[in-house]
XYZ file of C-alpha atoms in Angstrom:
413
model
C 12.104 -40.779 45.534
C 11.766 -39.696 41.718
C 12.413 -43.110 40.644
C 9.632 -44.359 42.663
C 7.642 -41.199 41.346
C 8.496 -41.944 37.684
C 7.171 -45.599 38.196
C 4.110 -44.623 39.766
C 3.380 -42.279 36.101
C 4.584 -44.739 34.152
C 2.141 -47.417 34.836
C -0.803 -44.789 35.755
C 0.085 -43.708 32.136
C -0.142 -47.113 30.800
C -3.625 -48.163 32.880
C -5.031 -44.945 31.817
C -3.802 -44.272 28.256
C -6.166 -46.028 26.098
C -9.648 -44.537 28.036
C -7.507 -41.162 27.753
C -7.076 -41.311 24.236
C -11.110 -42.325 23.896
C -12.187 -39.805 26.401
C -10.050 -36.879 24.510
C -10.626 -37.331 21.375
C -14.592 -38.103 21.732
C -14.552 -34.923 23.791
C -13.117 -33.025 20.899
C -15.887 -33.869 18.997
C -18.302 -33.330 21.267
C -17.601 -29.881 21.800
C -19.688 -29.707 18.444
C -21.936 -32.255 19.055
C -25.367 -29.662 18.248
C -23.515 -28.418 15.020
C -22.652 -31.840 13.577
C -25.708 -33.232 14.955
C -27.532 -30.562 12.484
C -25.275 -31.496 10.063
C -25.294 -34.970 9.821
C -29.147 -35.298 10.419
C -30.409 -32.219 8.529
C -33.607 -33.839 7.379
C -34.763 -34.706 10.744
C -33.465 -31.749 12.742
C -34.482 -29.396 10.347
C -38.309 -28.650 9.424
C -39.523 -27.020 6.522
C -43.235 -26.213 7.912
C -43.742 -22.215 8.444
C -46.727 -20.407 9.971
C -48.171 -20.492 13.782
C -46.548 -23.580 16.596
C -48.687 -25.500 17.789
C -48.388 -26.228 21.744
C -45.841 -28.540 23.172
C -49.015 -30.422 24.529
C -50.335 -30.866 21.034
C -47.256 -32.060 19.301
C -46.778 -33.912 22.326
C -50.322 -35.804 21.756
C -48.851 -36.793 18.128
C -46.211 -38.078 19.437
C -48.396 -40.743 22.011
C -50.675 -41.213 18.457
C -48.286 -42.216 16.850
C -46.755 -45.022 19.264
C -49.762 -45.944 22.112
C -47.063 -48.038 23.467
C -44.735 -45.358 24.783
C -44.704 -42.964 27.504
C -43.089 -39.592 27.312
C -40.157 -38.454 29.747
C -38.893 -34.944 28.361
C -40.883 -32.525 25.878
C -39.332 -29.407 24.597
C -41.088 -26.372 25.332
C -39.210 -23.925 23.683
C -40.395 -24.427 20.092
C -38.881 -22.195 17.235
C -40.752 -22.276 13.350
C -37.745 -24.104 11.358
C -36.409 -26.264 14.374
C -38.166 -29.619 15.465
C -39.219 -30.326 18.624
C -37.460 -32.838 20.443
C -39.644 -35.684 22.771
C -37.954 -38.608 24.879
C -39.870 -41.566 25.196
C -39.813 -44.996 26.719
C -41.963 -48.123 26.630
C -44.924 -48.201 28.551
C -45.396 -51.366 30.516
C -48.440 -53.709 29.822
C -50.742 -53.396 32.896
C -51.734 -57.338 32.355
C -48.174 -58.421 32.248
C -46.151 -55.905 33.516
C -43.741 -56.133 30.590
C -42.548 -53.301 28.229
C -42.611 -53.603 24.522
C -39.428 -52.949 22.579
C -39.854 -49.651 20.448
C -36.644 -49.275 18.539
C -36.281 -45.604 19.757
C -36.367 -43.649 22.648
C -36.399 -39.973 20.896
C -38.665 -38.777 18.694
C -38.400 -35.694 16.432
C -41.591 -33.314 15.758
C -42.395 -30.241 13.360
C -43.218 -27.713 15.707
C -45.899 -26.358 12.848
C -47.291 -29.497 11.216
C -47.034 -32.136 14.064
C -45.440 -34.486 11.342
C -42.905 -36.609 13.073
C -39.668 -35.792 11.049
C -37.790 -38.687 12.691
C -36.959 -40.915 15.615
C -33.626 -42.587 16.605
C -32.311 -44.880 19.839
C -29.984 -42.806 21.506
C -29.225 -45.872 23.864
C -28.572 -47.871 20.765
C -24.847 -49.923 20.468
C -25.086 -49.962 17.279
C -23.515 -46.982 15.192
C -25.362 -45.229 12.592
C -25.719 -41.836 11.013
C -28.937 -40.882 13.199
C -27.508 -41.511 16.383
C -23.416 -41.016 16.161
C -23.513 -37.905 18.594
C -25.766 -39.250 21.115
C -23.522 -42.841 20.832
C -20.385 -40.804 21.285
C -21.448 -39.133 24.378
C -22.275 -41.853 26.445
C -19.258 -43.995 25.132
C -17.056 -40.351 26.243
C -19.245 -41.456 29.482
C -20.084 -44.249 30.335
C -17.910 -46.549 27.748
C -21.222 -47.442 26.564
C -21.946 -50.117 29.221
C -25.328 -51.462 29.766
C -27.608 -52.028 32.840
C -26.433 -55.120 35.143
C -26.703 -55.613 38.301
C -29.560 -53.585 39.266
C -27.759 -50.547 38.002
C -26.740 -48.627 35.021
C -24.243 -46.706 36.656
C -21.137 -49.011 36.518
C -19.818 -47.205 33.501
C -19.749 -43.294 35.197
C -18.701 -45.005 38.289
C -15.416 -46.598 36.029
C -15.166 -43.666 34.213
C -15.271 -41.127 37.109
C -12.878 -43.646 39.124
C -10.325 -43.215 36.225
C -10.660 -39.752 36.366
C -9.494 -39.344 39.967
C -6.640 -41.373 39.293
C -6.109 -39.147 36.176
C -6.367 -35.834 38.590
C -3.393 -37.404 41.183
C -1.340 -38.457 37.975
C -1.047 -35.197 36.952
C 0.064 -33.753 39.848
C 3.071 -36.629 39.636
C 3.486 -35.626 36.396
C 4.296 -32.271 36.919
C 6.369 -33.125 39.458
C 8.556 -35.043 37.045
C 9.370 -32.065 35.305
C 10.922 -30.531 37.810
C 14.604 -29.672 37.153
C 16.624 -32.733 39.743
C 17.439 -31.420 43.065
C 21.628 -30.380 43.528
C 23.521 -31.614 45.903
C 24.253 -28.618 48.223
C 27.792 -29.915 48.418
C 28.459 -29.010 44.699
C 28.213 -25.228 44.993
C 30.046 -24.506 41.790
C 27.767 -26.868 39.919
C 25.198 -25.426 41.257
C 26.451 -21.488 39.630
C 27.496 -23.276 36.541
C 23.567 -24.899 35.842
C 21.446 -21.226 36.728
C 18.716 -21.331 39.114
C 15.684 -23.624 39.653
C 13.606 -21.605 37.632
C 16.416 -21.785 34.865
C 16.824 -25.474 34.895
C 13.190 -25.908 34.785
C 12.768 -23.752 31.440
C 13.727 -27.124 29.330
C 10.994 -28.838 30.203
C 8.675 -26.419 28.505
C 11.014 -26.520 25.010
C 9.973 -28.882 22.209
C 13.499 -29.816 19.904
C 11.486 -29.790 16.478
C 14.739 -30.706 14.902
C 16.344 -33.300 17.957
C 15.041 -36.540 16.154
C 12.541 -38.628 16.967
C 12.918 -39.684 20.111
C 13.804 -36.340 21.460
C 10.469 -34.886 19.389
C 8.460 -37.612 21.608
C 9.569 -37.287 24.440
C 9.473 -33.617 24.334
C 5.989 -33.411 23.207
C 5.173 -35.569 26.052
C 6.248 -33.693 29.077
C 6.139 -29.899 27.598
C 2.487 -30.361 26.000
C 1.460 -31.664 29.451
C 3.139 -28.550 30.948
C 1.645 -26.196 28.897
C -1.995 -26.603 29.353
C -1.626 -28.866 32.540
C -4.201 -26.673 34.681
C -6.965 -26.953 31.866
C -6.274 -31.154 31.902
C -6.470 -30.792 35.661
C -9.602 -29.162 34.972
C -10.760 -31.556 32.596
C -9.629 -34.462 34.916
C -11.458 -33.046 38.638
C -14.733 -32.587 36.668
C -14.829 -35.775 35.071
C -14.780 -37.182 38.433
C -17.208 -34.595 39.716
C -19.525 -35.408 37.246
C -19.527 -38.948 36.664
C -19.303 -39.926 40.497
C -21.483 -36.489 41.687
C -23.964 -38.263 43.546
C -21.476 -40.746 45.266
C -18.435 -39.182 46.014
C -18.776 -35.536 45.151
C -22.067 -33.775 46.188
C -21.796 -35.659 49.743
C -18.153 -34.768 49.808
C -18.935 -31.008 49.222
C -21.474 -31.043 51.612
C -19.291 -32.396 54.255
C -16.079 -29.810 53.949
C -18.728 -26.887 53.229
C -21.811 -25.618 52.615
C -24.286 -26.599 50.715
C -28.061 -26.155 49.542
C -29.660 -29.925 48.252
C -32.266 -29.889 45.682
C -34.397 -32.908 45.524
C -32.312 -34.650 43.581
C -29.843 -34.508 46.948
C -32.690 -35.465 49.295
C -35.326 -37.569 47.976
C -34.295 -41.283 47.035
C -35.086 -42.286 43.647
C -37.563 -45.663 43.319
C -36.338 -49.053 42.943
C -34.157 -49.964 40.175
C -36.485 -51.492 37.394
C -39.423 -49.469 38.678
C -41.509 -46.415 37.344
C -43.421 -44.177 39.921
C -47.089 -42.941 38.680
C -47.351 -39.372 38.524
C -50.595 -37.874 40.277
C -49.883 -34.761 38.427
C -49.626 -33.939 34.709
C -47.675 -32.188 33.005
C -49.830 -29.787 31.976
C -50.373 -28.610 35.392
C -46.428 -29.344 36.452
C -45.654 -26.462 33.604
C -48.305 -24.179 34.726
C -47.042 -24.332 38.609
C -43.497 -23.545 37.261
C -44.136 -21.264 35.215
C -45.795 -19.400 37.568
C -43.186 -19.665 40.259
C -40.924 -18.813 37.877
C -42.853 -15.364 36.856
C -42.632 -14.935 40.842
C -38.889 -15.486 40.889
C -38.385 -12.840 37.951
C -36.759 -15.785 35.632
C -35.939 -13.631 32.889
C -36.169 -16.971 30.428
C -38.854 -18.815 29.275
C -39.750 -22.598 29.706
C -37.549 -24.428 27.447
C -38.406 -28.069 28.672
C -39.868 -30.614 31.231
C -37.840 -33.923 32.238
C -40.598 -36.512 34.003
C -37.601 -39.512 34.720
C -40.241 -41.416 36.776
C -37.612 -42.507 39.126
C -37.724 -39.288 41.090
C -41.534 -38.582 42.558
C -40.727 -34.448 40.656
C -41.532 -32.881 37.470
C -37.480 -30.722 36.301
C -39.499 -28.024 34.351
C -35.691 -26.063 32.931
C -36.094 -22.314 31.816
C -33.760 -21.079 29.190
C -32.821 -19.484 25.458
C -33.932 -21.894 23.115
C -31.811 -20.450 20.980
C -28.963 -20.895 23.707
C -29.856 -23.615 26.104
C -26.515 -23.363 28.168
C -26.291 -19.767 27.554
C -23.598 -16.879 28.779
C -20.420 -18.945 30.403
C -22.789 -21.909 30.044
C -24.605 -20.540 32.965
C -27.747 -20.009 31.532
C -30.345 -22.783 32.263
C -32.318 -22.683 35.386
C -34.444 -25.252 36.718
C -37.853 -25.699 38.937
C -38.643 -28.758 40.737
C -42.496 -29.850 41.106
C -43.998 -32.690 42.806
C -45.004 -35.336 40.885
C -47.736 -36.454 43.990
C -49.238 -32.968 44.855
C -47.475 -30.069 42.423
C -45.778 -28.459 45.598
C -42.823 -26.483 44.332
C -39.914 -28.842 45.878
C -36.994 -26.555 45.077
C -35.512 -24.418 41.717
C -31.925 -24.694 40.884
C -30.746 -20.892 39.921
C -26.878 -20.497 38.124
C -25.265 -17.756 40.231
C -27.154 -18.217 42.905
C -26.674 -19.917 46.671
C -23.944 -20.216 48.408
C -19.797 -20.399 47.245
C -20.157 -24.253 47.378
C -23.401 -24.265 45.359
C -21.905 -22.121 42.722
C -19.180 -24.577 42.794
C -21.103 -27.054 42.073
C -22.710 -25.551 39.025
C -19.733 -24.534 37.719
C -18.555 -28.015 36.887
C -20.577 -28.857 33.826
C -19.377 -25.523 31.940
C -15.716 -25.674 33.275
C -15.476 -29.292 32.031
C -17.412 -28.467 28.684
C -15.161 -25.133 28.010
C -18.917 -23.349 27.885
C -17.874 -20.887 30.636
C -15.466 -18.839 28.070
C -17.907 -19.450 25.276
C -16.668 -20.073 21.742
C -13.009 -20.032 22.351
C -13.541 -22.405 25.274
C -15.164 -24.962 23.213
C -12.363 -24.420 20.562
C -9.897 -24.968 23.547
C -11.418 -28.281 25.018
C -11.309 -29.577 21.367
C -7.248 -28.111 21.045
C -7.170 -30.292 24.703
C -8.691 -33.041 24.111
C -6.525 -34.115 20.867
C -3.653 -33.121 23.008
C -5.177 -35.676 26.016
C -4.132 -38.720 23.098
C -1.665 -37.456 22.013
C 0.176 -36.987 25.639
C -1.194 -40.832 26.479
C 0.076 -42.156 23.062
C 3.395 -40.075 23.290
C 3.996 -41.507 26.770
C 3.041 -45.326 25.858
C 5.871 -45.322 22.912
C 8.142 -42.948 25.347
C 8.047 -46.870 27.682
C 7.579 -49.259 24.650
C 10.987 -47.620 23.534
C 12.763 -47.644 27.103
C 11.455 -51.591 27.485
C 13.093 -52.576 24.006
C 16.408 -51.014 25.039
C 16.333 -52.591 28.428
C 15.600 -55.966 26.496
C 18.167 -55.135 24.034
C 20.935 -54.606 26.732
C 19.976 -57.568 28.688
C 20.075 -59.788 25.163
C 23.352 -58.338 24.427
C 24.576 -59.294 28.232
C 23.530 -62.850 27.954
């Protein structure tokens, strides 16, 4: 049975070890992605206007100036003197032929003081640049960057999040290949000689720095995995959760327990290739949330509205804008208004609901490392360099195995 076991990893291995080593290393970045984002874009991110914000609805106006063209889908909310406002746009179709324009950019940067536009990139973009590295990164760590076919832009988190299961059942096969090989209960002397299970097992967690380097390989293949396997099993389960949430894991969890579905769970989203028209603004979306929200007791404030315009609801999220996921990456709560009347459709509340709910939210900040803060993000970066270097380790671990085999079968013929 271990033979069959150790064929089973080895090819899993091999399927998986090249989106592995993409997936861990992009994650490892990514755990910084607002800090090099900063960095890298300074002059865009950064504003040097000082004195009283204007509105989100003003800056937002500037932002329609400046392209007639485009439509708006997310506006911050949360502005802060020194930091620019961030607005997500997308083309607005031509009412005589139906047809949207091609804008170059989807997100546009304001000063929150001026209303100067400080910058604009495509986030969507394929091709790689300065301005929109972080963005590109995350939906290649994603979505391998693949486009709308089909009807669908999904086939990339569906791949993805497929992989990921597989990557979740590996791991429990790899860890089972570290076990210590069963004794024959006939050899009861052996059996004294070798120590207990627990004994034999202790190996497997050793690294032999100084045993060459095969030994070095091999060993840093099977004891790194053991060391932080329950983080990578982790890492694995919410990739899946979160790329395949709406197909697999949400209906799932709603199945085996219980659940409370936001509109996002209920209401079905228009027609691929289609907009919805909003009867409601989003002037008066923000004012019905933030008045539900004073009801509620949210103790933060408005940090931004998300109008997708394939769902007929305004997602109006409240948090720190200094802090958007804030403490254990638990810290962003959201209200859900119609887009057709303004009724108050639902609110999405960290902490709150029932066991499976909290669940549920927990899967974004478990798979980010958010939910320990600091040290978690350093870990998920520590993790995801050790993600490649277990896949690379174990692809030159059966490289080397095939050339012997090849070897002995050259030298037999």
């Amino acid at each position: 049975m271990r033979a069959l076991w150790t064929v089973v990893h080895r090819w899993i291995g091999l399927v998986l070890a090249g989106f592995l080593t993409m997936a861990g290393l992009t994650g490892a970045v990514l755990s910084w992605d607002h800090e090099i984002d900063e960095w890298l874009n300074a002059d865009m991110l950064e504003t040097p206007a000082r004195g009283p914000l204007k509105t989100p609805l003003e800056l937002a106006a500037a932002v329609q100036a400046s392209e007639p063209r485009a439509e708006i889908s997310y506006m911050t909310l949360g502005l802060v003197e020194g930091e620019a406002a961030m607005f997500m746009v997308r083309p607005r179709p031509d009412p005589a032929t139906g047809q949207a324009p091609a804008l170059g950019y989807d997100t546009v940067f304001v000063d929150p003081v001026s209303g100067h536009i400080t910058g604009q990139r495509n986030g969507r973009s394929f091709a790689l640049s300065q301005r929109n590295l972080m963005p590109w990164l995350r939906h290649l760590h994603e979505s391998l960057l693949a486009p709308r076919f089909w009807g669908t832009d999904r086939w990339g988190y569906w791949f993805m999040g497929s992989l990921a299961l597989l990557w979740v059942a590996d791991s429990f096969v790899a860890l089972l290949l570290t076990f210590p090989v069963k004794l024959r209960k006939s050899a009861p002397r052996l059996t004294a000689a070798v120590g207990s299970w627990w004994r034999r097992w202790l190996p497997s967690w050793r690294v032999r720095w100084g045993g060459g380097a095969y030994k070095l390989n091999f060993d840093l293949h099977r004891a790194g995995g053991l060391w932080v396997w329950a983080v990578i099993v982790i890492v694995a389960f919410t990739s899946f959760s979160l790329n395949l949430y709406r197909e697999v894991f949400y209906p799932v969890m709603s199945t085996v327990s219980t659940t409370t579905p936001g509109p996002y769970e209920t209401l079905k989203p228009a027609p691929q290739g289609t907009l919805l028209v909003p009867q409601v603004s989003f002037a008066q979306a923000i004012a019905i949330a933030q008045s539900e929200a004073k009801r509620l007791g949210f103790a933060q404030p408005a940090g931004g509205i998300w109008w997708g315009g394939d769902f007929p609801f305004y997602n109006i999220s409240f948090f720190d804008p200094h802090d958007e996921t804030g403490a254990m990456g638990m810290g962003l709560s959201n209200i859900y208004v119609s887009s057709d009347n303004g009724e108050v459709l639902g609110t999405y509340r960290p902490w709150h609901g029932t066991a499976a709910d909290v669940f549920v939210q927990l899967q974004l900040p478990l798979h980010s490392g958010r939910i320990l803060g600091t040290p978690g993000r350093v870990l998920m970066s520590f993790v995801g360099v050790l993600v490649a270097v277990l896949s690379i380790t174990g692809v030159i671990i059966w490289w080397r195995k095939r050339r012997a085999r090849k070897m002995v079968a050259t030298a037999a013929n």
